[in-house]
Amino acid sequence: MNRDLPDVVDALVIGGGPAGLSAATWLGRYQRSTLVVDAGQHRNRFADQSYGLLGRDPTTPAALLADARDGLEQYPHVTVHDGTVSTVHHEADGRFSVQVDGAHLTAQRIVLATGVRDHLPRIAGFMEHYGTDVHHCPACDGLTARGHDVIVLGAGDHVPAFASELLDWASTVRIITDTTHDVFDEGQKATLAWHGIEVIDGSAEAFIGAPGALEGIRLADGHVVEGSSVFFSYAHRPTNDLAVRLGCELDDEGQILVNGHQLTSVDGVYAAGDITPGLDLVSIAIGQGTAAGVACATSLRGHGTVERAPTPAPPTRQFTA
């Protein structure tokens, strides 16, 4: 859907995943001139399926985004560009100066939907299995591991809680982690033992079995830990570089803080999806994108917009007795 980039837009949506395309859809319905810039780094692009979406459970991530882009074709004021936003600067007049793949444009509003990037384990065969029988989200893919012997790969004091969540579906859960690091305190170890979750000290080296027919993981010492599903959790980094440059307030995890309308601490900048605190689910990202798109669009009511877009409604008329 790439077209020539406009010089000025009402709204720039940075990120073309579920949150960004949802925001763009509603900006289109409010007839705001909108540019979506998508770098194509969607978090779930490796997953075979997306689950729990009302009316299309399951669907593939690629089909979901393709249908969303097709839906934007009905809104002539919305443009989607496959590329990268390199800089965003908040001007004194309240507008935003933006560089997109070397081109300059001006936007009145910004929607940040840049998501997060997961730290992926460096294990032989990982990419072949990722999205099929190796996952990063228990809520998203836990049901697919129903009755399985599940292996959890991870490091950090959050891993015991992450592993315990999988007990809703798994037959057994084992954690492979490097226990030479003091990552689990005594209370966590006791809780894991109470739940019957075994902690295995070792370095995962390779996946055993074909994608979709996982048999286990071989450790560096040659020992094989048997399992038919793997979930991993090391770390993920919010893609917040642009938010930092704009001065948006972040939480301790680096995610963008927003109010009930998805407005950040910077006037005119909205954020939605995994880049904000809360559950990292596609359905929630879509809802947050809707809220951001509507709030962003209505914030322009009574303001002048670009020439090719319809004029927003005038300010509310004041009546006197």
PDB file of N, CA and C in Angstrom, residues 166-230:
ATOM      1  N   LEU A 166       1.948 -21.745  33.418  1.00  0.00           N
ATOM      2  CA  LEU A 166       1.734 -22.828  32.462  1.00  0.00           C
ATOM      3  C   LEU A 166       1.068 -24.045  33.085  1.00  0.00           C
ATOM      4  N   LEU A 167       0.989 -24.097  34.412  1.00  0.00           N
ATOM      5  CA  LEU A 167       0.310 -25.210  35.079  1.00  0.00           C
ATOM      6  C   LEU A 167      -1.186 -25.240  34.782  1.00  0.00           C
ATOM      7  N   ASP A 168      -1.731 -24.143  34.268  1.00  0.00           N
ATOM      8  CA  ASP A 168      -3.138 -24.143  33.870  1.00  0.00           C
ATOM      9  C   ASP A 168      -3.399 -25.140  32.739  1.00  0.00           C
ATOM     10  N   TRP A 169      -2.357 -25.477  31.971  1.00  0.00           N
ATOM     11  CA  TRP A 169      -2.549 -26.332  30.799  1.00  0.00           C
ATOM     12  C   TRP A 169      -1.626 -27.552  30.776  1.00  0.00           C
ATOM     13  N   ALA A 170      -0.380 -27.392  31.188  1.00  0.00           N
ATOM     14  CA  ALA A 170       0.634 -28.424  30.989  1.00  0.00           C
ATOM     15  C   ALA A 170       0.447 -29.618  31.916  1.00  0.00           C
ATOM     16  N   SER A 171       0.925 -30.773  31.449  1.00  0.00           N
ATOM     17  CA  SER A 171       0.966 -31.965  32.296  1.00  0.00           C
ATOM     18  C   SER A 171       2.102 -31.848  33.304  1.00  0.00           C
ATOM     19  N   THR A 172       3.283 -31.455  32.819  1.00  0.00           N
ATOM     20  CA  THR A 172       4.425 -31.192  33.688  1.00  0.00           C
ATOM     21  C   THR A 172       5.147 -29.943  33.194  1.00  0.00           C
ATOM     22  N   VAL A 173       5.835 -29.274  34.095  1.00  0.00           N
ATOM     23  CA  VAL A 173       6.621 -28.090  33.751  1.00  0.00           C
ATOM     24  C   VAL A 173       8.007 -28.233  34.362  1.00  0.00           C
ATOM     25  N   ARG A 174       9.025 -28.026  33.540  1.00  0.00           N
ATOM     26  CA  ARG A 174      10.408 -28.027  34.012  1.00  0.00           C
ATOM     27  C   ARG A 174      11.077 -26.739  33.551  1.00  0.00           C
ATOM     28  N   ILE A 175      11.926 -26.189  34.398  1.00  0.00           N
ATOM     29  CA  ILE A 175      12.677 -24.984  34.065  1.00  0.00           C
ATOM     30  C   ILE A 175      14.130 -25.359  33.823  1.00  0.00           C
ATOM     31  N   ILE A 176      14.660 -24.927  32.678  1.00  0.00           N
ATOM     32  CA  ILE A 176      16.096 -25.035  32.434  1.00  0.00           C
ATOM     33  C   ILE A 176      16.690 -23.640  32.604  1.00  0.00           C
ATOM     34  N   THR A 177      17.596 -23.507  33.552  1.00  0.00           N
ATOM     35  CA  THR A 177      18.210 -22.206  33.796  1.00  0.00           C
ATOM     36  C   THR A 177      19.605 -22.409  34.372  1.00  0.00           C
ATOM     37  N   ASP A 178      20.392 -21.397  34.277  1.00  0.00           N
ATOM     38  CA  ASP A 178      21.747 -21.454  34.834  1.00  0.00           C
ATOM     39  C   ASP A 178      21.668 -21.070  36.301  1.00  0.00           C
ATOM     40  N   THR A 179      21.656 -22.067  37.185  1.00  0.00           N
ATOM     41  CA  THR A 179      21.471 -21.788  38.613  1.00  0.00           C
ATOM     42  C   THR A 179      22.758 -21.360  39.308  1.00  0.00           C
ATOM     43  N   THR A 180      23.854 -21.175  38.545  1.00  0.00           N
ATOM     44  CA  THR A 180      25.041 -20.584  39.159  1.00  0.00           C
ATOM     45  C   THR A 180      24.780 -19.126  39.497  1.00  0.00           C
ATOM     46  N   HIS A 181      23.766 -18.534  38.860  1.00  0.00           N
ATOM     47  CA  HIS A 181      23.345 -17.182  39.197  1.00  0.00           C
ATOM     48  C   HIS A 181      22.249 -17.250  40.247  1.00  0.00           C
ATOM     49  N   ASP A 182      22.277 -16.338  41.170  1.00  0.00           N
ATOM     50  CA  ASP A 182      21.298 -16.325  42.258  1.00  0.00           C
ATOM     51  C   ASP A 182      20.012 -15.680  41.757  1.00  0.00           C
ATOM     52  N   VAL A 183      19.250 -16.455  40.947  1.00  0.00           N
ATOM     53  CA  VAL A 183      18.056 -15.882  40.329  1.00  0.00           C
ATOM     54  C   VAL A 183      16.776 -16.222  41.085  1.00  0.00           C
ATOM     55  N   PHE A 184      16.744 -17.346  41.795  1.00  0.00           N
ATOM     56  CA  PHE A 184      15.553 -17.740  42.525  1.00  0.00           C
ATOM     57  C   PHE A 184      15.846 -17.696  44.016  1.00  0.00           C
ATOM     58  N   ASP A 185      15.026 -16.967  44.772  1.00  0.00           N
ATOM     59  CA  ASP A 185      15.250 -16.954  46.212  1.00  0.00           C
ATOM     60  C   ASP A 185      14.617 -18.206  46.832  1.00  0.00           C
ATOM     61  N   GLU A 186      14.820 -18.374  48.117  1.00  0.00           N
ATOM     62  CA  GLU A 186      14.364 -19.599  48.779  1.00  0.00           C
ATOM     63  C   GLU A 186      12.845 -19.734  48.731  1.00  0.00           C
ATOM     64  N   GLY A 187      12.161 -18.615  48.854  1.00  0.00           N
ATOM     65  CA  GLY A 187      10.710 -18.663  48.785  1.00  0.00           C
ATOM     66  C   GLY A 187      10.215 -19.126  47.422  1.00  0.00           C
ATOM     67  N   GLN A 188      10.860 -18.632  46.359  1.00  0.00           N
ATOM     68  CA  GLN A 188      10.482 -19.052  45.016  1.00  0.00           C
ATOM     69  C   GLN A 188      10.780 -20.535  44.800  1.00  0.00           C
ATOM     70  N   LYS A 189      11.942 -20.964  45.290  1.00  0.00           N
ATOM     71  CA  LYS A 189      12.297 -22.376  45.142  1.00  0.00           C
ATOM     72  C   LYS A 189      11.294 -23.265  45.868  1.00  0.00           C
ATOM     73  N   ALA A 190      10.874 -22.827  47.039  1.00  0.00           N
ATOM     74  CA  ALA A 190       9.902 -23.618  47.803  1.00  0.00           C
ATOM     75  C   ALA A 190       8.563 -23.679  47.072  1.00  0.00           C
ATOM     76  N   THR A 191       8.155 -22.568  46.492  1.00  0.00           N
ATOM     77  CA  THR A 191       6.896 -22.535  45.754  1.00  0.00           C
ATOM     78  C   THR A 191       6.960 -23.429  44.526  1.00  0.00           C
ATOM     79  N   LEU A 192       8.077 -23.400  43.816  1.00  0.00           N
ATOM     80  CA  LEU A 192       8.247 -24.263  42.646  1.00  0.00           C
ATOM     81  C   LEU A 192       8.163 -25.729  43.043  1.00  0.00           C
ATOM     82  N   ALA A 193       8.836 -26.067  44.137  1.00  0.00           N
ATOM     83  CA  ALA A 193       8.813 -27.452  44.609  1.00  0.00           C
ATOM     84  C   ALA A 193       7.403 -27.872  44.992  1.00  0.00           C
ATOM     85  N   TRP A 194       6.658 -26.975  45.630  1.00  0.00           N
ATOM     86  CA  TRP A 194       5.276 -27.278  46.039  1.00  0.00           C
ATOM     87  C   TRP A 194       4.401 -27.556  44.829  1.00  0.00           C
ATOM     88  N   HIS A 195       4.661 -26.816  43.715  1.00  0.00           N
ATOM     89  CA  HIS A 195       3.893 -27.012  42.482  1.00  0.00           C
ATOM     90  C   HIS A 195       4.419 -28.182  41.651  1.00  0.00           C
ATOM     91  N   GLY A 196       5.516 -28.798  42.094  1.00  0.00           N
ATOM     92  CA  GLY A 196       6.065 -29.908  41.345  1.00  0.00           C
ATOM     93  C   GLY A 196       6.842 -29.494  40.116  1.00  0.00           C
ATOM     94  N   ILE A 197       7.339 -28.249  40.084  1.00  0.00           N
ATOM     95  CA  ILE A 197       8.125 -27.756  38.955  1.00  0.00           C
ATOM     96  C   ILE A 197       9.601 -27.993  39.242  1.00  0.00           C
ATOM     97  N   GLU A 198      10.225 -28.788  38.404  1.00  0.00           N
ATOM     98  CA  GLU A 198      11.638 -29.111  38.565  1.00  0.00           C
ATOM     99  C   GLU A 198      12.507 -28.026  37.937  1.00  0.00           C
ATOM    100  N   VAL A 199      13.594 -27.684  38.615  1.00  0.00           N
ATOM    101  CA  VAL A 199      14.566 -26.725  38.085  1.00  0.00           C
ATOM    102  C   VAL A 199      15.824 -27.493  37.708  1.00  0.00           C
ATOM    103  N   ILE A 200      16.193 -27.379  36.420  1.00  0.00           N
ATOM    104  CA  ILE A 200      17.342 -28.104  35.895  1.00  0.00           C
ATOM    105  C   ILE A 200      18.453 -27.113  35.598  1.00  0.00           C
ATOM    106  N   ASP A 201      19.597 -27.363  36.183  1.00  0.00           N
ATOM    107  CA  ASP A 201      20.766 -26.508  35.991  1.00  0.00           C
ATOM    108  C   ASP A 201      21.501 -26.948  34.729  1.00  0.00           C
ATOM    109  N   GLY A 202      21.580 -26.069  33.765  1.00  0.00           N
ATOM    110  CA  GLY A 202      22.288 -26.431  32.546  1.00  0.00           C
ATOM    111  C   GLY A 202      22.150 -25.379  31.476  1.00  0.00           C
ATOM    112  N   SER A 203      22.919 -25.564  30.429  1.00  0.00           N
ATOM    113  CA  SER A 203      22.901 -24.648  29.291  1.00  0.00           C
ATOM    114  C   SER A 203      22.280 -25.369  28.099  1.00  0.00           C
ATOM    115  N   ALA A 204      21.125 -24.866  27.647  1.00  0.00           N
ATOM    116  CA  ALA A 204      20.445 -25.481  26.506  1.00  0.00           C
ATOM    117  C   ALA A 204      21.282 -25.295  25.243  1.00  0.00           C
ATOM    118  N   GLU A 205      21.446 -26.389  24.484  1.00  0.00           N
ATOM    119  CA  GLU A 205      22.323 -26.350  23.314  1.00  0.00           C
ATOM    120  C   GLU A 205      21.583 -26.550  22.004  1.00  0.00           C
ATOM    121  N   ALA A 206      20.574 -27.455  21.975  1.00  0.00           N
ATOM    122  CA  ALA A 206      19.904 -27.751  20.706  1.00  0.00           C
ATOM    123  C   ALA A 206      18.528 -28.343  20.954  1.00  0.00           C
ATOM    124  N   PHE A 207      17.615 -28.081  20.006  1.00  0.00           N
ATOM    125  CA  PHE A 207      16.291 -28.695  20.041  1.00  0.00           C
ATOM    126  C   PHE A 207      16.360 -30.066  19.385  1.00  0.00           C
ATOM    127  N   ILE A 208      15.660 -31.014  19.964  1.00  0.00           N
ATOM    128  CA  ILE A 208      15.612 -32.377  19.450  1.00  0.00           C
ATOM    129  C   ILE A 208      14.232 -32.617  18.835  1.00  0.00           C
ATOM    130  N   GLY A 209      14.216 -33.131  17.594  1.00  0.00           N
ATOM    131  CA  GLY A 209      12.954 -33.397  16.915  1.00  0.00           C
ATOM    132  C   GLY A 209      12.641 -32.344  15.879  1.00  0.00           C
ATOM    133  N   ALA A 210      11.690 -32.659  14.994  1.00  0.00           N
ATOM    134  CA  ALA A 210      11.302 -31.757  13.913  1.00  0.00           C
ATOM    135  C   ALA A 210      10.293 -30.727  14.421  1.00  0.00           C
ATOM    136  N   PRO A 211      10.192 -29.567  13.753  1.00  0.00           N
ATOM    137  CA  PRO A 211       9.171 -28.588  14.131  1.00  0.00           C
ATOM    138  C   PRO A 211       7.774 -29.224  14.103  1.00  0.00           C
ATOM    139  N   GLY A 212       7.037 -29.032  15.173  1.00  0.00           N
ATOM    140  CA  GLY A 212       5.730 -29.653  15.298  1.00  0.00           C
ATOM    141  C   GLY A 212       5.784 -31.037  15.912  1.00  0.00           C
ATOM    142  N   ALA A 213       6.991 -31.573  16.077  1.00  0.00           N
ATOM    143  CA  ALA A 213       7.170 -32.896  16.692  1.00  0.00           C
ATOM    144  C   ALA A 213       8.362 -32.839  17.645  1.00  0.00           C
ATOM    145  N   LEU A 214       8.376 -31.809  18.479  1.00  0.00           N
ATOM    146  CA  LEU A 214       9.486 -31.602  19.405  1.00  0.00           C
ATOM    147  C   LEU A 214       9.584 -32.758  20.399  1.00  0.00           C
ATOM    148  N   GLU A 215      10.811 -33.206  20.639  1.00  0.00           N
ATOM    149  CA  GLU A 215      11.048 -34.290  21.583  1.00  0.00           C
ATOM    150  C   GLU A 215      11.737 -33.814  22.854  1.00  0.00           C
ATOM    151  N   GLY A 216      12.470 -32.706  22.780  1.00  0.00           N
ATOM    152  CA  GLY A 216      13.141 -32.207  23.960  1.00  0.00           C
ATOM    153  C   GLY A 216      14.277 -31.272  23.609  1.00  0.00           C
ATOM    154  N   ILE A 217      15.085 -30.976  24.613  1.00  0.00           N
ATOM    155  CA  ILE A 217      16.228 -30.074  24.453  1.00  0.00           C
ATOM    156  C   ILE A 217      17.478 -30.772  24.966  1.00  0.00           C
ATOM    157  N   ARG A 218      18.538 -30.733  24.153  1.00  0.00           N
ATOM    158  CA  ARG A 218      19.822 -31.276  24.578  1.00  0.00           C
ATOM    159  C   ARG A 218      20.636 -30.189  25.246  1.00  0.00           C
ATOM    160  N   LEU A 219      21.175 -30.513  26.422  1.00  0.00           N
ATOM    161  CA  LEU A 219      22.016 -29.583  27.160  1.00  0.00           C
ATOM    162  C   LEU A 219      23.468 -29.712  26.712  1.00  0.00           C
ATOM    163  N   ALA A 220      24.276 -28.743  27.112  1.00  0.00           N
ATOM    164  CA  ALA A 220      25.686 -28.734  26.723  1.00  0.00           C
ATOM    165  C   ALA A 220      26.429 -29.954  27.237  1.00  0.00           C
ATOM    166  N   ASP A 221      25.973 -30.544  28.345  1.00  0.00           N
ATOM    167  CA  ASP A 221      26.643 -31.733  28.890  1.00  0.00           C
ATOM    168  C   ASP A 221      26.156 -33.029  28.255  1.00  0.00           C
ATOM    169  N   GLY A 222      25.262 -32.914  27.244  1.00  0.00           N
ATOM    170  CA  GLY A 222      24.757 -34.085  26.547  1.00  0.00           C
ATOM    171  C   GLY A 222      23.445 -34.615  27.081  1.00  0.00           C
ATOM    172  N   HIS A 223      23.032 -34.174  28.260  1.00  0.00           N
ATOM    173  CA  HIS A 223      21.770 -34.630  28.842  1.00  0.00           C
ATOM    174  C   HIS A 223      20.599 -34.084  28.024  1.00  0.00           C
ATOM    175  N   VAL A 224      19.563 -34.897  27.810  1.00  0.00           N
ATOM    176  CA  VAL A 224      18.371 -34.479  27.075  1.00  0.00           C
ATOM    177  C   VAL A 224      17.202 -34.324  28.044  1.00  0.00           C
ATOM    178  N   VAL A 225      16.603 -33.149  28.047  1.00  0.00           N
ATOM    179  CA  VAL A 225      15.405 -32.883  28.834  1.00  0.00           C
ATOM    180  C   VAL A 225      14.210 -33.083  27.905  1.00  0.00           C
ATOM    181  N   GLU A 226      13.378 -34.055  28.212  1.00  0.00           N
ATOM    182  CA  GLU A 226      12.258 -34.376  27.339  1.00  0.00           C
ATOM    183  C   GLU A 226      11.124 -33.375  27.502  1.00  0.00           C
ATOM    184  N   GLY A 227      10.473 -33.057  26.383  1.00  0.00           N
ATOM    185  CA  GLY A 227       9.337 -32.148  26.387  1.00  0.00           C
ATOM    186  C   GLY A 227       8.834 -31.931  24.981  1.00  0.00           C
ATOM    187  N   SER A 228       7.537 -31.643  24.848  1.00  0.00           N
ATOM    188  CA  SER A 228       6.942 -31.453  23.530  1.00  0.00           C
ATOM    189  C   SER A 228       6.552 -30.009  23.258  1.00  0.00           C
ATOM    190  N   SER A 229       6.699 -29.124  24.250  1.00  0.00           N
ATOM    191  CA  SER A 229       6.455 -27.693  24.074  1.00  0.00           C
ATOM    192  C   SER A 229       7.470 -26.920  24.900  1.00  0.00           C
ATOM    193  N   VAL A 230       7.866 -25.772  24.385  1.00  0.00           N
ATOM    194  CA  VAL A 230       8.832 -24.912  25.084  1.00  0.00           C
ATOM    195  C   VAL A 230       8.284 -23.496  25.135  1.00  0.00           C
TER     196      VAL A 230
END
